[in-house]
Coordinates of C-alpha atoms in Angstrom, one line a residue:
Chain A
X1 CA 70.6 63.3 215.5
X2 CA 68.4 66.3 215.1
X3 CA 65.9 67.2 212.5
X4 CA 66.5 70.3 210.3
X5 CA 64.2 72.6 212.1
X6 CA 65.9 72.4 215.5
X7 CA 69.4 72.1 214.1
X8 CA 72.4 74.2 214.8
X9 CA 71.9 75.9 218.1
X10 CA 73.6 73.4 220.4
X11 CA 77.2 74.7 220.0
X12 CA 78.3 77.8 221.9
X13 CA 78.7 80.8 219.6
X14 CA 82.4 81.3 219.9
X15 CA 83.0 77.7 219.0
X16 CA 81.4 78.1 215.6
X17 CA 84.0 79.0 212.9
X18 CA 81.6 79.1 209.9
X19 CA 78.0 79.9 210.2
X20 CA 75.8 79.7 207.1
X21 CA 72.4 81.0 208.1
X22 CA 69.3 80.5 206.0
X23 CA 71.0 81.3 202.7
X24 CA 69.0 81.6 199.6
X25 CA 70.8 81.7 196.2
X26 CA 69.3 82.8 192.9
X27 CA 71.0 82.3 189.5
X28 CA 70.2 84.6 186.6
X29 CA 67.6 86.3 188.8
X30 CA 65.1 83.4 188.4
X31 CA 66.6 80.0 189.2
X32 CA 66.4 79.3 192.9
X33 CA 69.4 77.0 193.7
X34 CA 69.7 77.2 197.5
X35 CA 66.4 77.5 199.4
X36 CA 67.2 78.5 203.0
X37 CA 70.4 76.6 203.6
X38 CA 71.9 76.6 207.1
X39 CA 75.0 74.8 208.2
X40 CA 77.8 75.3 210.7
X41 CA 81.3 74.2 211.1
X42 CA 82.9 74.2 214.5
X43 CA 86.5 75.2 215.0
X44 CA 88.7 72.2 214.4
X45 CA 86.0 70.0 213.0
X46 CA 85.8 68.0 209.8
X47 CA 82.4 68.4 208.3
X48 CA 81.1 66.5 205.4
X49 CA 78.4 67.9 203.0
X50 CA 76.8 65.1 201.1
X51 CA 74.0 64.9 198.5
X52 CA 73.1 63.8 195.0
X53 CA 74.1 65.6 191.8
X54 CA 72.5 69.0 191.6
X55 CA 71.6 69.2 195.2
X56 CA 73.5 72.5 195.5
X57 CA 76.7 71.4 197.2
X58 CA 79.1 73.2 194.9
X59 CA 76.8 76.3 195.0
X60 CA 77.0 76.3 198.7
X61 CA 80.8 76.4 198.6
X62 CA 80.8 79.0 195.9
X63 CA 78.4 81.2 197.9
X64 CA 80.7 81.0 200.9
X65 CA 83.7 81.9 198.7
X66 CA 82.0 84.9 197.1
X67 CA 82.1 83.4 193.6
X68 CA 78.4 83.8 192.8
X69 CA 78.7 87.3 191.1
X70 CA 81.1 85.8 188.6
X71 CA 78.5 83.3 187.6
X72 CA 75.4 85.6 187.5
X73 CA 74.3 84.3 190.9
X74 CA 73.5 86.1 194.1
X75 CA 72.7 85.5 197.7
X76 CA 69.2 86.9 197.9
X77 CA 68.6 86.1 201.5
X78 CA 70.4 85.0 204.6
X79 CA 73.9 85.6 206.1
X80 CA 77.2 83.9 206.2
X81 CA 79.6 84.7 209.0
X82 CA 83.1 83.4 209.5
X83 CA 85.2 83.7 212.7
X84 CA 82.7 86.2 214.1
X85 CA 82.7 88.4 211.0
X86 CA 79.9 88.8 208.5
X87 CA 81.3 87.8 205.1
X88 CA 78.1 87.6 203.0
X89 CA 79.1 90.6 200.8
X90 CA 82.9 90.0 200.6
X91 CA 84.6 89.4 197.3
X92 CA 86.8 86.3 197.0
X93 CA 90.1 88.2 197.7
X94 CA 88.7 89.4 201.0
X95 CA 87.4 85.9 201.8
X96 CA 90.8 84.3 201.2
X97 CA 92.4 87.0 203.4
X98 CA 90.0 86.3 206.2
X99 CA 91.1 82.6 206.2
X100 CA 88.9 80.5 203.9
X101 CA 90.4 78.5 201.0
X102 CA 88.6 76.5 198.4
X103 CA 89.8 73.5 196.4
X104 CA 87.5 73.6 193.4
X105 CA 85.8 70.8 191.7
X106 CA 87.8 69.4 188.8
X107 CA 91.1 70.6 190.3
X108 CA 91.4 73.7 188.1
X109 CA 95.2 74.0 188.2
X110 CA 96.8 76.7 186.1
X111 CA 97.7 74.4 183.2
X112 CA 100.3 76.6 181.6
X113 CA 102.1 77.5 184.8
X114 CA 104.7 75.3 186.5
X115 CA 103.9 73.6 189.8
X116 CA 106.1 76.2 191.5
X117 CA 104.3 79.1 189.8
X118 CA 100.9 77.6 190.7
X119 CA 102.0 77.8 194.4
X120 CA 103.4 81.4 193.9
X121 CA 100.0 82.4 192.4
X122 CA 98.3 81.0 195.5
X123 CA 100.4 83.0 197.8
X124 CA 99.2 86.2 196.1
X125 CA 97.4 87.7 199.1
X126 CA 100.1 86.8 201.5
X127 CA 103.1 87.9 199.4
X128 CA 104.0 90.9 201.5
X129 CA 104.3 88.8 204.6
X130 CA 107.3 87.1 203.0
X131 CA 106.4 83.7 204.3
X132 CA 105.9 82.1 200.9
X133 CA 109.2 80.1 201.2
X134 CA 108.2 78.5 204.5
X135 CA 104.6 77.8 203.2
X136 CA 106.1 76.1 200.1
X137 CA 108.3 73.9 202.2
X138 CA 105.3 72.8 204.2
X139 CA 103.4 72.0 201.0
X140 CA 106.3 70.0 199.7
X141 CA 106.4 68.2 203.0
X142 CA 102.9 67.0 202.6
X143 CA 103.2 66.4 198.8
X144 CA 106.8 65.3 198.1
X145 CA 105.7 64.4 194.6
X146 CA 105.0 68.0 193.9
X147 CA 108.6 69.0 194.8
X148 CA 109.9 66.4 192.3
X149 CA 107.9 68.1 189.6
X150 CA 108.1 71.7 190.8
X151 CA 109.4 72.9 187.4
X152 CA 107.0 71.0 185.3
X153 CA 104.0 72.6 183.6
X154 CA 100.9 71.7 185.6
X155 CA 98.8 70.7 182.6
X156 CA 101.0 67.6 182.1
X157 CA 100.7 66.3 185.7
X158 CA 98.5 63.2 186.3
X159 CA 95.1 63.6 187.8
X160 CA 96.2 62.7 191.2
X161 CA 99.1 65.1 191.1
X162 CA 96.9 67.8 189.9
X163 CA 94.6 67.2 192.9
X164 CA 97.6 67.4 195.2
X165 CA 98.6 70.6 193.5
X166 CA 95.2 72.1 194.0
X167 CA 95.3 71.2 197.7
X168 CA 98.9 72.5 197.9
X169 CA 97.7 75.8 196.5
X170 CA 95.1 76.0 199.2
X171 CA 97.6 75.1 201.9
X172 CA 99.8 78.0 200.7
X173 CA 97.1 80.3 202.0
X174 CA 97.3 78.9 205.6
X175 CA 93.5 78.7 205.8
X176 CA 91.6 78.4 209.0
X177 CA 88.8 76.8 207.0
X178 CA 89.7 74.5 204.0
X179 CA 86.8 73.7 201.7
X180 CA 87.2 70.7 199.3
X181 CA 84.8 70.1 196.5
X182 CA 84.8 66.5 195.3
X183 CA 88.5 65.8 195.8
X184 CA 88.0 62.1 194.7
X185 CA 86.4 63.0 191.4
X186 CA 87.9 61.0 188.5
X187 CA 90.7 59.5 190.6
X188 CA 91.6 55.8 190.9
X189 CA 90.6 54.2 194.2
X190 CA 94.1 53.9 195.5
X191 CA 94.7 57.6 194.8
X192 CA 91.5 58.5 196.5
X193 CA 92.8 56.7 199.6
X194 CA 96.0 58.7 199.4
X195 CA 94.2 62.0 199.0
X196 CA 91.9 61.2 201.9
X197 CA 94.8 60.2 204.1
X198 CA 96.4 63.6 203.4
X199 CA 93.1 65.4 204.2
X200 CA 93.0 63.6 207.6
X201 CA 96.7 64.5 208.3
X202 CA 96.1 68.1 207.5
X203 CA 93.1 68.2 209.7
X204 CA 95.0 66.5 212.6
X205 CA 98.4 68.1 212.3
X206 CA 97.5 71.6 211.5
X207 CA 94.1 71.8 213.2
X208 CA 92.6 73.1 210.0
X209 CA 88.8 73.1 210.0
X210 CA 87.6 71.2 206.9
X211 CA 84.4 71.3 205.0
X212 CA 84.3 68.4 202.6
X213 CA 81.9 68.0 199.7
X214 CA 81.8 64.5 198.4
X215 CA 79.8 62.1 196.2
X216 CA 81.6 59.2 197.9
X217 CA 79.5 59.3 201.0
X218 CA 81.1 56.2 202.5
X219 CA 84.6 57.6 202.5
X220 CA 83.5 61.1 203.6
X221 CA 81.5 59.9 206.6
X222 CA 84.4 57.6 207.6
X223 CA 86.7 60.6 208.2
X224 CA 84.2 63.3 209.2
X225 CA 83.0 64.3 212.6
X226 CA 79.8 65.8 211.5
X227 CA 77.7 65.4 208.4
X228 CA 75.0 67.3 206.5
X229 CA 72.8 65.8 203.8
X230 CA 71.5 68.1 201.1
X231 CA 68.7 67.7 198.7
X232 CA 67.1 70.3 196.4
X233 CA 69.0 73.2 197.8
X234 CA 68.5 72.7 201.5
X235 CA 69.7 70.5 204.4
X236 CA 67.5 67.5 205.0
X237 CA 69.4 65.7 207.6
X238 CA 72.4 66.3 209.8
X239 CA 74.2 64.7 212.7
X240 CA 77.4 63.2 213.9
X241 CA 79.0 61.3 211.0
X242 CA 78.9 58.0 212.7
X243 CA 75.2 58.2 213.4
X244 CA 74.5 59.3 209.8
X245 CA 76.4 56.4 208.5
X246 CA 74.2 54.1 210.5
X247 CA 71.0 55.8 209.6
X248 CA 68.9 53.4 207.5
X249 CA 67.7 56.2 205.2
X250 CA 71.2 57.4 204.5
X251 CA 72.3 53.8 203.9
X252 CA 69.6 53.4 201.4
X253 CA 70.1 56.6 199.5
X254 CA 73.7 57.4 199.7
X255 CA 75.6 54.3 200.7
X256 CA 73.6 52.1 198.3
X257 CA 72.7 49.5 200.9
X258 CA 69.4 47.8 201.5
X259 CA 67.9 47.3 205.0
X260 CA 69.6 43.9 205.3
X261 CA 72.9 45.6 204.9
X262 CA 73.7 44.3 201.5
X263 CA 74.5 46.5 198.6
X264 CA 71.7 46.9 196.1
X265 CA 72.2 47.3 192.5
X266 CA 72.2 50.9 191.3
X267 CA 69.0 50.3 189.4
X268 CA 67.1 49.3 192.5
X269 CA 68.3 52.4 194.3
X270 CA 67.3 54.6 191.6
X271 CA 63.9 53.0 191.4
X272 CA 63.4 53.4 195.1
X273 CA 64.6 57.0 195.1
X274 CA 61.9 57.9 192.6
X275 CA 59.2 56.7 195.0
X276 CA 60.5 58.1 198.3
X277 CA 62.0 61.5 199.0
X278 CA 62.4 63.4 202.2
X279 CA 60.8 66.5 200.8
Chain B
X1 CA 126.1 92.5 150.0
X2 CA 125.9 96.0 151.5
X3 CA 122.2 96.2 150.5
X4 CA 121.6 92.9 152.2
X5 CA 123.2 94.0 155.5
X6 CA 121.3 97.3 155.4
X7 CA 118.0 95.5 154.7
X8 CA 118.7 93.0 157.5
X9 CA 119.5 95.6 160.1
X10 CA 116.5 97.6 159.1
X11 CA 114.3 94.5 159.2
X12 CA 115.6 93.5 162.6
X13 CA 115.0 97.0 163.9
X14 CA 111.5 97.0 162.6
X15 CA 110.9 93.5 163.8
X16 CA 112.1 94.2 167.3
X17 CA 109.9 97.3 167.6
X18 CA 106.9 95.4 166.1
X19 CA 107.5 92.6 168.7
X20 CA 107.5 95.2 171.5
X21 CA 104.3 96.7 170.1
X22 CA 102.7 93.3 169.7
X23 CA 103.6 92.4 173.3
X24 CA 101.1 95.0 174.5
X25 CA 98.5 93.5 172.3
X26 CA 99.2 89.9 173.4
X27 CA 99.2 91.0 177.1
X28 CA 95.7 92.4 176.9
X29 CA 94.4 89.5 174.9
X30 CA 95.9 86.9 177.1
X31 CA 94.8 88.3 180.4
X32 CA 91.4 89.8 179.5
X33 CA 90.4 88.2 176.2
X34 CA 89.9 91.6 174.6
X35 CA 91.2 92.2 171.1
X36 CA 92.6 95.7 171.3
X37 CA 92.3 97.5 168.0
X38 CA 93.6 100.6 169.6
X39 CA 97.1 99.3 170.1
X40 CA 98.4 101.3 167.2
X41 CA 97.0 104.5 168.8
X42 CA 98.7 103.6 172.0
X43 CA 102.0 103.7 170.1
X44 CA 100.9 107.1 168.7
X45 CA 100.2 108.6 172.0
X46 CA 103.4 107.2 173.5
X47 CA 105.4 108.8 170.7
X48 CA 103.6 112.2 171.0
X49 CA 104.0 112.3 174.8
X50 CA 107.7 111.7 174.6
X51 CA 108.0 114.2 171.8
X52 CA 106.0 116.8 173.7
X53 CA 108.1 116.2 176.8
X54 CA 111.4 116.8 175.1
X55 CA 110.4 119.6 172.6
X56 CA 107.5 121.4 174.3
X57 CA 108.5 121.0 177.9
X58 CA 112.2 120.9 177.3
X59 CA 112.8 117.9 179.5
X60 CA 115.7 115.5 179.2
X61 CA 114.6 112.5 177.1
X62 CA 114.9 110.1 180.0
X63 CA 112.5 112.3 182.0
X64 CA 110.3 112.5 179.0
X65 CA 110.1 108.8 178.7
X66 CA 109.4 108.4 182.4
X67 CA 106.6 111.0 181.9
X68 CA 105.3 108.9 179.0
X69 CA 105.3 105.8 181.2
X70 CA 103.4 107.6 183.9
X71 CA 100.8 108.9 181.5
X72 CA 100.5 105.5 179.9
X73 CA 99.8 103.8 183.3
X74 CA 97.1 106.4 184.1
X75 CA 95.6 106.1 180.5
X76 CA 95.6 102.3 180.7
X77 CA 93.8 102.2 184.0
X78 CA 91.3 104.9 183.0
X79 CA 90.5 103.1 179.7
X80 CA 90.1 99.8 181.5
X81 CA 87.8 101.3 184.2
X82 CA 85.7 103.5 182.0
X83 CA 85.5 101.7 178.6
X84 CA 86.2 98.0 179.1
X85 CA 84.8 97.2 182.5
X86 CA 81.2 98.1 181.6
X87 CA 81.7 95.7 178.6
X88 CA 82.4 92.6 180.8
X89 CA 80.1 89.8 179.8
X90 CA 79.2 91.4 176.4
X91 CA 79.8 89.6 173.2
X92 CA 83.3 89.6 171.6
X93 CA 82.1 91.5 168.6
X94 CA 80.7 94.3 170.8
X95 CA 84.0 94.6 172.7
X96 CA 85.8 94.7 169.3
X97 CA 83.6 97.5 168.2
X98 CA 84.3 99.4 171.4
X99 CA 88.1 99.2 170.9
X100 CA 87.8 100.3 167.3
X101 CA 85.8 103.3 168.5
X102 CA 88.5 103.8 171.1
X103 CA 91.1 103.9 168.4
X104 CA 89.2 106.6 166.5
X105 CA 88.8 108.7 169.6
X106 CA 92.5 108.5 170.6
X107 CA 93.6 109.2 167.1
X108 CA 91.3 112.3 166.8
X109 CA 92.4 113.4 170.3
X110 CA 96.1 113.4 169.1
X111 CA 95.2 115.2 165.9
X112 CA 93.1 117.7 167.8
X113 CA 95.9 118.5 170.2
X114 CA 99.0 118.4 168.0
X115 CA 97.7 118.7 164.4
X116 CA 98.7 116.7 161.5
X117 CA 102.1 118.0 160.6
X118 CA 105.1 115.6 160.5
X119 CA 107.6 116.4 163.3
X120 CA 111.1 115.1 163.8
X121 CA 111.8 113.2 167.0
X122 CA 114.7 115.1 168.7
X123 CA 118.0 113.3 168.7
X124 CA 117.5 110.8 171.6
X125 CA 120.0 108.3 170.2
X126 CA 122.9 109.2 168.0
X127 CA 121.9 109.9 164.4
X128 CA 125.3 109.1 163.0
X129 CA 126.1 106.4 160.5
X130 CA 128.7 103.7 160.9
X131 CA 129.9 101.5 158.2
X132 CA 129.8 97.8 158.7
X133 CA 131.3 95.5 156.0
X134 CA 131.3 98.4 153.7
X135 CA 127.7 99.3 154.2
X136 CA 126.7 102.5 155.9
X137 CA 123.8 102.4 158.2
X138 CA 122.3 104.6 160.9
X139 CA 123.3 103.8 164.4
X140 CA 119.8 104.5 165.7
X141 CA 118.6 101.2 164.1
X142 CA 121.1 99.4 166.3
X143 CA 119.8 101.3 169.3
X144 CA 116.2 100.4 168.4
X145 CA 117.1 96.8 168.3
X146 CA 118.9 97.0 171.6
X147 CA 116.2 99.0 173.4
X148 CA 113.4 96.7 172.1
X149 CA 115.3 93.6 173.2
X150 CA 116.0 94.9 176.6
X151 CA 112.4 96.0 177.1
X152 CA 111.2 92.5 175.9
X153 CA 113.6 90.8 178.2
X154 CA 112.4 93.0 181.1
X155 CA 108.8 92.0 180.4
X156 CA 109.7 88.3 180.1
X157 CA 111.5 88.5 183.5
X158 CA 108.4 90.2 185.0
X159 CA 106.1 87.4 183.8
X160 CA 108.4 84.7 185.2
X161 CA 109.8 86.1 188.3
X162 CA 107.5 88.7 189.8
X163 CA 104.4 87.4 191.6
X164 CA 102.3 90.0 189.8
X165 CA 103.5 88.6 186.5
X166 CA 102.7 85.0 187.7
X167 CA 99.3 86.2 188.8
X168 CA 98.6 87.8 185.4
X169 CA 99.4 84.5 183.7
X170 CA 97.2 82.7 186.2
X171 CA 94.3 85.0 185.4
X172 CA 94.9 84.3 181.7
X173 CA 94.8 80.6 182.4
X174 CA 91.7 80.3 184.5
X175 CA 89.9 83.4 185.7
X176 CA 87.7 81.8 188.4
X177 CA 90.5 79.7 189.8
X178 CA 92.6 82.8 190.0
X179 CA 89.8 84.5 192.0
X180 CA 89.8 81.6 194.4
X181 CA 93.5 82.2 194.9
X182 CA 92.6 85.7 196.2
X183 CA 93.9 87.4 193.0
X184 CA 91.9 90.5 192.3
X185 CA 91.0 90.0 188.6
X186 CA 90.0 93.6 188.2
X187 CA 93.4 94.8 189.4
X188 CA 95.1 92.4 187.0
X189 CA 92.9 93.7 184.1
X190 CA 93.8 97.2 184.9
X191 CA 97.5 96.2 185.2
X192 CA 97.4 94.5 181.8
X193 CA 96.1 97.7 180.1
X194 CA 98.6 99.8 181.9
X195 CA 101.5 97.5 180.9
X196 CA 100.3 97.4 177.3
X197 CA 100.3 101.2 177.3
X198 CA 103.8 101.3 178.8
X199 CA 105.2 98.9 176.3
X200 CA 103.6 101.2 173.6
X201 CA 105.6 104.2 175.0
X202 CA 108.8 102.4 174.2
X203 CA 107.5 101.0 170.9
X204 CA 106.0 104.3 169.8
X205 CA 109.1 106.3 170.6
X206 CA 111.3 103.9 168.7
X207 CA 109.0 104.0 165.7
X208 CA 109.0 107.8 165.8
X209 CA 112.8 107.9 165.8
X210 CA 112.7 106.0 162.5
X211 CA 109.8 107.5 160.7
X212 CA 109.1 110.8 162.5
X213 CA 106.2 111.9 164.8
X214 CA 102.9 111.8 162.9
X215 CA 99.8 109.8 162.5
X216 CA 101.9 107.4 160.5
X217 CA 103.1 105.9 163.8
X218 CA 99.6 104.4 164.2
X219 CA 99.6 103.1 160.7
X220 CA 102.9 101.3 161.4
X221 CA 101.1 100.0 164.4
X222 CA 98.5 98.3 162.1
X223 CA 101.3 95.8 161.3
X224 CA 100.9 94.6 164.8
X225 CA 97.9 92.6 163.7
X226 CA 99.9 90.8 161.1
X227 CA 102.5 90.1 163.7
X228 CA 100.2 88.7 166.4
X229 CA 98.2 86.6 164.0
X230 CA 101.4 85.1 162.5
X231 CA 102.8 84.5 166.0
X232 CA 99.6 83.5 167.7
X233 CA 97.3 85.9 169.5
X234 CA 98.2 84.7 173.0
X235 CA 101.9 83.9 172.7
X236 CA 104.7 86.2 173.9
X237 CA 107.5 84.2 172.1
X238 CA 105.1 84.3 169.1
X239 CA 105.0 88.1 169.2
X240 CA 108.8 88.2 169.1
X241 CA 109.2 85.7 166.2
X242 CA 106.2 87.2 164.4
X243 CA 107.8 90.6 164.7
X244 CA 111.1 89.5 163.2
X245 CA 109.4 87.5 160.4
X246 CA 107.2 90.5 159.4
X247 CA 110.0 93.0 159.8
X248 CA 112.5 91.1 157.8
X249 CA 110.3 90.0 154.9
X250 CA 108.9 93.5 154.6
X251 CA 112.5 94.9 154.1
X252 CA 113.8 92.1 151.9
X253 CA 110.8 92.1 149.6
X254 CA 110.6 95.9 149.6
X255 CA 114.3 96.2 148.9
X256 CA 114.9 93.5 146.4
X257 CA 111.6 93.2 144.5
X258 CA 109.3 96.2 144.9
X259 CA 108.6 98.7 147.6
X260 CA 104.9 98.5 147.0
X261 CA 104.9 94.7 147.4
X262 CA 106.9 95.2 150.6
X263 CA 103.9 96.9 152.1
X264 CA 101.6 94.1 151.2
X265 CA 103.9 91.1 151.9
X266 CA 103.1 91.0 155.7
X267 CA 99.5 90.2 154.9
X268 CA 100.5 87.6 152.3
X269 CA 102.8 85.9 154.9
X270 CA 99.8 86.2 157.3
X271 CA 97.6 84.3 155.0
X272 CA 100.2 81.6 154.3
X273 CA 100.8 81.0 158.0
X274 CA 97.1 80.8 158.7
X275 CA 96.8 78.1 155.9
X276 CA 99.3 75.9 157.7
X277 CA 98.8 76.9 161.3
X278 CA 95.3 78.4 161.9
X279 CA 96.2 79.5 165.4
X280 CA 99.4 81.1 164.4
X281 CA 102.9 79.7 164.9
X282 CA 102.8 79.7 168.7
X283 CA 99.0 80.0 169.2
X284 CA 97.7 78.3 172.3
X285 CA 97.3 74.5 171.9
X286 CA 95.0 73.2 174.6
X287 CA 96.9 70.8 176.8
X288 CA 95.3 67.4 176.6
X289 CA 96.5 64.8 179.0
X290 CA 96.5 61.2 177.7

């Protein structure tokens, strides 16, 4: 495990698919949300980005995706490169074309479109290639339940099905890097399991690099190779997922366990958090 | 009986044309959230371009309509770029003021170029009358109904089957999510304005066939607001139904009771519908899962 300062240089440059370098993000020209954030995802890895509410995890994904201008935010400093190409100034359409897909927090399916039409909309940038039919078969292979409901309006799907549709849309774009923002949000534990199993399968079968943002640190560290922990707009800790899961600080703060290995009540954790922070 | 048939055919023709005109309005509102008060002027410009193509340039009417479509596409894109895009993020009322200003500019432009005299649309469709169940009525009304329905059907197919149409509906549903899909929202906005202007070429030409080419075409276009509010601002089926309701009641009331009342009745219907369904007959109901 490395400390922040010395992070990120160990991997050879060609092996790094996504490189976020010292990025600073400002909203409304005054609110500093990311303060010099750096993280990397190696080709073919599954990276977890963890942190408390408001740490800046979603903002990180949005800045990679080029969505900040639509929310009055901007990258005021730093660079993002993907697959050897600088993408800091790209708009979302260019970013999708270069091979990054995002599954947004809260699923964000097109409620008034059918399942099939949602997938068609997702194939927008690749329509001319004429591969939409094959891509759709692949999506239905991973999510058979979507095929059963392909002519249903997406707004009436269950939460789990909507999450599957959101992931299916991203899959339609055949991404090199798939970013998932809180895929477990608001889902029953069994469904969360199912969704995570599919994430693992996508990662393994298709070799897709995955950047996973999660509140559920337990689950995320279980499937990830590498983890980053965010607080107040910067990375405070990083390392191989297994080591992070065993780190006593991480156990205290994110896995809700005391030093003896028992789960503490949430109130104790909160109390403790108020006293001790990394920064 | 013959009066009834005549009024019905007239009402259906008016209604179908209104629906076509309203479609353009709904398109812009759905995709971009802008209330376009210049939709009536779009009809006006469509009618004048086709008229000028046939009369001034001596083109065949099919070519003239194609010319109208081309002009409409350019006009729609230019207006979106130069007038609406700078307004992104401004308050709804500011955007409304801008489209009202736009309507005044377009209207003056038409009057400046072609003056205010009433002109006859050349005979694009047969002007003869046929008698049906003993009632004579002009064939061009039937043509108007047919053309409007074909155009509406074409747009409906576009929205369901073409990936551009699906993308437009996706943008209307959730703009940011559409951006994440790689859909260029700017291009979709430009496309919405262009399509709205194109639908107005057909609508405006059909109106002009019935009432002649003059500023009155835009006045007829005012009825579009009654149509879309009755049908629901963001509903395409609503535009169709709203068009038929307004078209028919206007004819029936005007024909059987009083022509003056016929002019007012659309707005009375409007108020009645709003009392019962504040979002219009087909206005968007937010989907709530239980």
